[in-house]
Amino acid sequence: MDLDTPSELLLTPSVSFSTSVSSSTSDVFSLLLTQLHQCHTQRVTELEQKVNHLIKKFQKLLVLSREQKESALKYRKACQDLKKENHALKKALKEENRYRIYSFSLK
C-alpha cells in the first residue's frame, strides 16, 4: 500500500491487492473493507441526522428567545408608561392639594 494515499481511498472497497495475496484472502479483505465502509457511511448518516435535529432544536429555541425578548421589551415599555403616568398623577395631585382650601372646625 502507498503511504501517501488518503485514508478515504483506503476505505473504499475497490482497493486492489497485489498478486502475491491469495484470492480468498483478497476476498476477505475486500469484504471487510466493504463492511467497514458501510459502517462508516451509516455512522456518518446517523451523525448528520443528529446534527439536523440539533439545528432544528436550536432554531426553535432562537424563535422562543426572540419572542421572550419581544415580551420583555413590551413589559419594560408598559412599566415605563405606567411610571410616567404615575408621576403625572402625583404631580397633578400635588398641584391640586396646593390650592385646596381646608376647612377647620373649631370646637
Short mmCIF file of N, CA and C in Angstrom, two decimals:
data_model
loop_
_atom_site.label_atom_id
_atom_site.label_comp_id
_atom_site.label_asym_id
_atom_site.label_seq_id
_atom_site.Cartn_x
_atom_site.Cartn_y
_atom_site.Cartn_z
N MET A 1 0.84 -1.18 0.00
CA MET A 1 0.00 0.00 0.00
C MET A 1 0.88 1.24 0.00
N ASP A 2 0.41 2.26 -0.64
CA ASP A 2 1.11 3.53 -0.72
C ASP A 2 0.78 4.35 0.53
N LEU A 3 1.79 4.85 1.23
CA LEU A 3 1.56 5.61 2.46
C LEU A 3 1.04 7.01 2.17
N ASP A 4 1.15 7.47 0.95
CA ASP A 4 0.67 8.80 0.60
C ASP A 4 -0.80 8.80 0.17
N THR A 5 -1.43 7.63 0.13
CA THR A 5 -2.82 7.54 -0.30
C THR A 5 -3.72 8.06 0.82
N PRO A 6 -4.68 8.92 0.49
CA PRO A 6 -5.60 9.42 1.53
C PRO A 6 -6.41 8.29 2.14
N SER A 7 -6.77 8.46 3.40
CA SER A 7 -7.48 7.40 4.11
C SER A 7 -8.84 7.10 3.49
N GLU A 8 -9.48 8.09 2.84
CA GLU A 8 -10.77 7.84 2.21
C GLU A 8 -10.64 6.79 1.11
N LEU A 9 -9.54 6.85 0.38
CA LEU A 9 -9.33 5.88 -0.69
C LEU A 9 -9.03 4.50 -0.14
N LEU A 10 -8.42 4.45 1.02
CA LEU A 10 -8.10 3.15 1.62
C LEU A 10 -9.36 2.45 2.11
N LEU A 11 -10.40 3.19 2.44
CA LEU A 11 -11.62 2.59 2.96
C LEU A 11 -12.58 2.14 1.87
N THR A 12 -12.34 2.54 0.66
CA THR A 12 -13.25 2.14 -0.42
C THR A 12 -13.03 0.68 -0.77
N PRO A 13 -14.09 -0.03 -1.11
CA PRO A 13 -13.96 -1.46 -1.39
C PRO A 13 -13.26 -1.77 -2.71
N SER A 14 -12.95 -0.78 -3.49
CA SER A 14 -12.34 -1.03 -4.79
C SER A 14 -10.81 -1.07 -4.73
N VAL A 15 -10.25 -1.23 -3.55
CA VAL A 15 -8.79 -1.29 -3.42
C VAL A 15 -8.31 -2.62 -4.00
N SER A 16 -7.28 -2.56 -4.81
CA SER A 16 -6.76 -3.80 -5.40
C SER A 16 -5.56 -4.28 -4.59
N PHE A 17 -5.38 -5.58 -4.55
CA PHE A 17 -4.28 -6.18 -3.80
C PHE A 17 -3.25 -6.75 -4.76
N SER A 18 -2.07 -6.93 -4.25
CA SER A 18 -1.01 -7.47 -5.12
C SER A 18 -1.32 -8.93 -5.46
N THR A 19 -0.70 -9.42 -6.50
CA THR A 19 -0.97 -10.79 -6.97
C THR A 19 -0.40 -11.85 -6.04
N SER A 20 0.48 -11.44 -5.11
CA SER A 20 1.05 -12.44 -4.21
C SER A 20 0.05 -12.87 -3.13
N VAL A 21 -1.03 -12.09 -2.94
CA VAL A 21 -2.04 -12.46 -1.95
C VAL A 21 -3.02 -13.41 -2.62
N SER A 22 -3.40 -14.45 -1.88
CA SER A 22 -4.32 -15.42 -2.46
C SER A 22 -5.69 -14.80 -2.70
N SER A 23 -6.42 -15.39 -3.56
CA SER A 23 -7.73 -14.87 -3.95
C SER A 23 -8.69 -14.86 -2.77
N SER A 24 -8.68 -15.88 -1.92
CA SER A 24 -9.60 -15.94 -0.78
C SER A 24 -9.25 -14.85 0.24
N THR A 25 -7.97 -14.61 0.46
CA THR A 25 -7.55 -13.54 1.38
C THR A 25 -7.97 -12.19 0.82
N SER A 26 -7.81 -12.03 -0.46
CA SER A 26 -8.22 -10.80 -1.11
C SER A 26 -9.72 -10.59 -0.97
N ASP A 27 -10.48 -11.66 -1.13
CA ASP A 27 -11.94 -11.57 -0.97
C ASP A 27 -12.32 -11.19 0.46
N VAL A 28 -11.62 -11.77 1.43
CA VAL A 28 -11.91 -11.46 2.84
C VAL A 28 -11.61 -9.99 3.11
N PHE A 29 -10.45 -9.53 2.65
CA PHE A 29 -10.11 -8.12 2.85
C PHE A 29 -11.11 -7.20 2.15
N SER A 30 -11.49 -7.57 0.97
CA SER A 30 -12.46 -6.78 0.22
C SER A 30 -13.80 -6.73 0.97
N LEU A 31 -14.23 -7.87 1.49
CA LEU A 31 -15.47 -7.92 2.26
C LEU A 31 -15.36 -7.06 3.52
N LEU A 32 -14.23 -7.18 4.22
CA LEU A 32 -14.03 -6.37 5.43
C LEU A 32 -14.04 -4.88 5.12
N LEU A 33 -13.38 -4.52 4.04
CA LEU A 33 -13.37 -3.11 3.66
C LEU A 33 -14.77 -2.62 3.28
N THR A 34 -15.51 -3.47 2.61
CA THR A 34 -16.89 -3.12 2.25
C THR A 34 -17.73 -2.91 3.50
N GLN A 35 -17.61 -3.82 4.45
CA GLN A 35 -18.36 -3.70 5.71
C GLN A 35 -17.94 -2.46 6.49
N LEU A 36 -16.64 -2.21 6.52
CA LEU A 36 -16.13 -1.03 7.21
C LEU A 36 -16.67 0.24 6.56
N HIS A 37 -16.68 0.26 5.25
CA HIS A 37 -17.21 1.41 4.52
C HIS A 37 -18.70 1.60 4.80
N GLN A 38 -19.45 0.50 4.85
CA GLN A 38 -20.89 0.58 5.15
C GLN A 38 -21.12 1.10 6.57
N CYS A 39 -20.33 0.61 7.52
CA CYS A 39 -20.45 1.08 8.91
C CYS A 39 -20.12 2.57 9.00
N HIS A 40 -19.07 2.95 8.31
CA HIS A 40 -18.67 4.36 8.30
C HIS A 40 -19.78 5.23 7.70
N THR A 41 -20.33 4.79 6.59
CA THR A 41 -21.41 5.53 5.94
C THR A 41 -22.63 5.63 6.85
N GLN A 42 -22.97 4.53 7.51
CA GLN A 42 -24.12 4.52 8.42
C GLN A 42 -23.88 5.47 9.59
N ARG A 43 -22.68 5.46 10.13
CA ARG A 43 -22.35 6.33 11.27
C ARG A 43 -22.41 7.80 10.85
N VAL A 44 -21.90 8.10 9.67
CA VAL A 44 -21.94 9.48 9.16
C VAL A 44 -23.39 9.92 8.99
N THR A 45 -24.23 9.03 8.47
CA THR A 45 -25.65 9.34 8.28
C THR A 45 -26.32 9.62 9.63
N GLU A 46 -26.03 8.78 10.63
CA GLU A 46 -26.60 8.98 11.96
C GLU A 46 -26.17 10.32 12.54
N LEU A 47 -24.89 10.64 12.39
CA LEU A 47 -24.39 11.92 12.91
C LEU A 47 -25.02 13.10 12.18
N GLU A 48 -25.21 12.97 10.88
CA GLU A 48 -25.87 14.04 10.12
C GLU A 48 -27.30 14.24 10.61
N GLN A 49 -27.99 13.14 10.90
CA GLN A 49 -29.37 13.24 11.41
C GLN A 49 -29.39 13.93 12.77
N LYS A 50 -28.43 13.58 13.64
CA LYS A 50 -28.36 14.22 14.95
C LYS A 50 -28.07 15.71 14.81
N VAL A 51 -27.17 16.05 13.91
CA VAL A 51 -26.84 17.46 13.68
C VAL A 51 -28.07 18.21 13.18
N ASN A 52 -28.79 17.62 12.23
CA ASN A 52 -30.01 18.26 11.71
C ASN A 52 -31.05 18.44 12.81
N HIS A 53 -31.18 17.43 13.69
CA HIS A 53 -32.11 17.53 14.81
C HIS A 53 -31.70 18.68 15.74
N LEU A 54 -30.42 18.77 16.03
CA LEU A 54 -29.94 19.84 16.91
C LEU A 54 -30.12 21.22 16.27
N ILE A 55 -29.95 21.29 14.96
CA ILE A 55 -30.15 22.56 14.26
C ILE A 55 -31.62 22.99 14.38
N LYS A 56 -32.54 22.04 14.18
CA LYS A 56 -33.97 22.35 14.31
C LYS A 56 -34.30 22.79 15.73
N LYS A 57 -33.73 22.09 16.71
CA LYS A 57 -33.96 22.43 18.11
C LYS A 57 -33.43 23.84 18.42
N PHE A 58 -32.25 24.14 17.91
CA PHE A 58 -31.65 25.45 18.11
C PHE A 58 -32.53 26.54 17.48
N GLN A 59 -33.06 26.27 16.28
CA GLN A 59 -33.91 27.25 15.61
C GLN A 59 -35.18 27.52 16.42
N LYS A 60 -35.76 26.46 17.01
CA LYS A 60 -36.94 26.63 17.85
C LYS A 60 -36.60 27.48 19.08
N LEU A 61 -35.45 27.19 19.69
CA LEU A 61 -35.03 27.97 20.86
C LEU A 61 -34.77 29.43 20.49
N LEU A 62 -34.23 29.64 19.31
CA LEU A 62 -33.98 31.00 18.84
C LEU A 62 -35.29 31.76 18.68
N VAL A 63 -36.30 31.10 18.13
CA VAL A 63 -37.62 31.73 17.98
C VAL A 63 -38.20 32.07 19.36
N LEU A 64 -38.12 31.11 20.29
CA LEU A 64 -38.62 31.36 21.65
C LEU A 64 -37.87 32.51 22.31
N SER A 65 -36.58 32.55 22.10
CA SER A 65 -35.76 33.62 22.67
C SER A 65 -36.19 34.97 22.12
N ARG A 66 -36.43 35.04 20.82
CA ARG A 66 -36.89 36.30 20.21
C ARG A 66 -38.24 36.71 20.78
N GLU A 67 -39.15 35.72 20.93
CA GLU A 67 -40.47 36.02 21.48
C GLU A 67 -40.36 36.53 22.91
N GLN A 68 -39.49 35.92 23.71
CA GLN A 68 -39.30 36.36 25.08
C GLN A 68 -38.69 37.75 25.12
N LYS A 69 -37.78 38.02 24.21
CA LYS A 69 -37.17 39.34 24.15
C LYS A 69 -38.22 40.39 23.80
N GLU A 70 -39.08 40.07 22.82
CA GLU A 70 -40.15 40.99 22.45
C GLU A 70 -41.10 41.21 23.62
N SER A 71 -41.44 40.14 24.34
CA SER A 71 -42.31 40.26 25.51
C SER A 71 -41.65 41.12 26.59
N ALA A 72 -40.37 40.92 26.80
CA ALA A 72 -39.65 41.71 27.80
C ALA A 72 -39.63 43.18 27.41
N LEU A 73 -39.44 43.46 26.13
CA LEU A 73 -39.44 44.85 25.67
C LEU A 73 -40.82 45.49 25.86
N LYS A 74 -41.88 44.74 25.54
CA LYS A 74 -43.25 45.25 25.74
C LYS A 74 -43.51 45.50 27.22
N TYR A 75 -43.08 44.58 28.08
CA TYR A 75 -43.26 44.72 29.52
C TYR A 75 -42.51 45.95 30.03
N ARG A 76 -41.28 46.12 29.59
CA ARG A 76 -40.48 47.27 30.00
C ARG A 76 -41.14 48.57 29.56
N LYS A 77 -41.64 48.60 28.32
CA LYS A 77 -42.32 49.79 27.79
C LYS A 77 -43.56 50.09 28.61
N ALA A 78 -44.35 49.06 28.93
CA ALA A 78 -45.56 49.24 29.74
C ALA A 78 -45.20 49.78 31.12
N CYS A 79 -44.14 49.27 31.72
CA CYS A 79 -43.70 49.75 33.03
C CYS A 79 -43.28 51.22 32.96
N GLN A 80 -42.54 51.58 31.91
CA GLN A 80 -42.13 52.97 31.75
C GLN A 80 -43.34 53.88 31.57
N ASP A 81 -44.31 53.44 30.77
CA ASP A 81 -45.53 54.23 30.57
C ASP A 81 -46.29 54.42 31.88
N LEU A 82 -46.42 53.33 32.65
CA LEU A 82 -47.11 53.41 33.94
C LEU A 82 -46.36 54.33 34.91
N LYS A 83 -45.05 54.27 34.88
CA LYS A 83 -44.25 55.12 35.76
C LYS A 83 -44.47 56.60 35.40
N LYS A 84 -44.48 56.90 34.09
CA LYS A 84 -44.72 58.27 33.65
C LYS A 84 -46.12 58.72 34.05
N GLU A 85 -47.11 57.85 33.84
CA GLU A 85 -48.48 58.18 34.20
C GLU A 85 -48.61 58.41 35.70
N ASN A 86 -47.97 57.55 36.48
CA ASN A 86 -47.99 57.68 37.94
C ASN A 86 -47.35 59.01 38.36
N HIS A 87 -46.24 59.35 37.74
CA HIS A 87 -45.56 60.60 38.06
C HIS A 87 -46.46 61.79 37.73
N ALA A 88 -47.13 61.74 36.56
CA ALA A 88 -48.03 62.83 36.16
C ALA A 88 -49.20 62.94 37.12
N LEU A 89 -49.75 61.82 37.57
CA LEU A 89 -50.87 61.84 38.52
C LEU A 89 -50.43 62.40 39.87
N LYS A 90 -49.26 62.01 40.33
CA LYS A 90 -48.75 62.54 41.60
C LYS A 90 -48.53 64.04 41.50
N LYS A 91 -48.01 64.47 40.38
CA LYS A 91 -47.78 65.90 40.16
C LYS A 91 -49.11 66.66 40.16
N ALA A 92 -50.11 66.11 39.46
CA ALA A 92 -51.43 66.74 39.42
C ALA A 92 -52.07 66.77 40.80
N LEU A 93 -51.93 65.69 41.56
CA LEU A 93 -52.48 65.63 42.91
C LEU A 93 -51.80 66.65 43.81
N LYS A 94 -50.51 66.77 43.69
CA LYS A 94 -49.75 67.74 44.49
C LYS A 94 -50.21 69.16 44.15
N GLU A 95 -50.40 69.42 42.87
CA GLU A 95 -50.85 70.74 42.42
C GLU A 95 -52.26 71.01 42.94
N GLU A 96 -53.12 69.99 42.90
CA GLU A 96 -54.49 70.16 43.40
C GLU A 96 -54.49 70.42 44.89
N ASN A 97 -53.67 69.71 45.63
CA ASN A 97 -53.61 69.89 47.08
C ASN A 97 -53.05 71.26 47.46
N ARG A 98 -52.27 71.83 46.61
CA ARG A 98 -51.68 73.14 46.91
C ARG A 98 -52.77 74.22 47.00
N TYR A 99 -53.75 74.14 46.13
CA TYR A 99 -54.79 75.17 46.09
C TYR A 99 -56.07 74.76 46.81
N ARG A 100 -56.04 73.67 47.48
CA ARG A 100 -57.22 73.20 48.20
C ARG A 100 -57.43 74.06 49.43
N ILE A 101 -58.64 74.37 49.68
CA ILE A 101 -58.98 75.14 50.88
C ILE A 101 -59.49 74.14 51.90
N TYR A 102 -58.77 74.11 52.99
CA TYR A 102 -59.13 73.18 54.05
C TYR A 102 -60.07 73.89 55.01
N SER A 103 -61.08 73.20 55.40
CA SER A 103 -61.99 73.78 56.39
C SER A 103 -61.69 73.14 57.73
N PHE A 104 -61.45 74.00 58.68
CA PHE A 104 -61.16 73.51 60.02
C PHE A 104 -62.35 73.81 60.91
N SER A 105 -62.68 72.87 61.65
CA SER A 105 -63.77 73.13 62.60
C SER A 105 -63.14 73.39 63.96
N LEU A 106 -63.51 74.49 64.53
CA LEU A 106 -63.01 74.83 65.85
C LEU A 106 -64.08 74.50 66.87
N LYS A 107 -63.77 73.72 67.79
CA LYS A 107 -64.73 73.35 68.82
C LYS A 107 -64.29 73.85 70.14
#
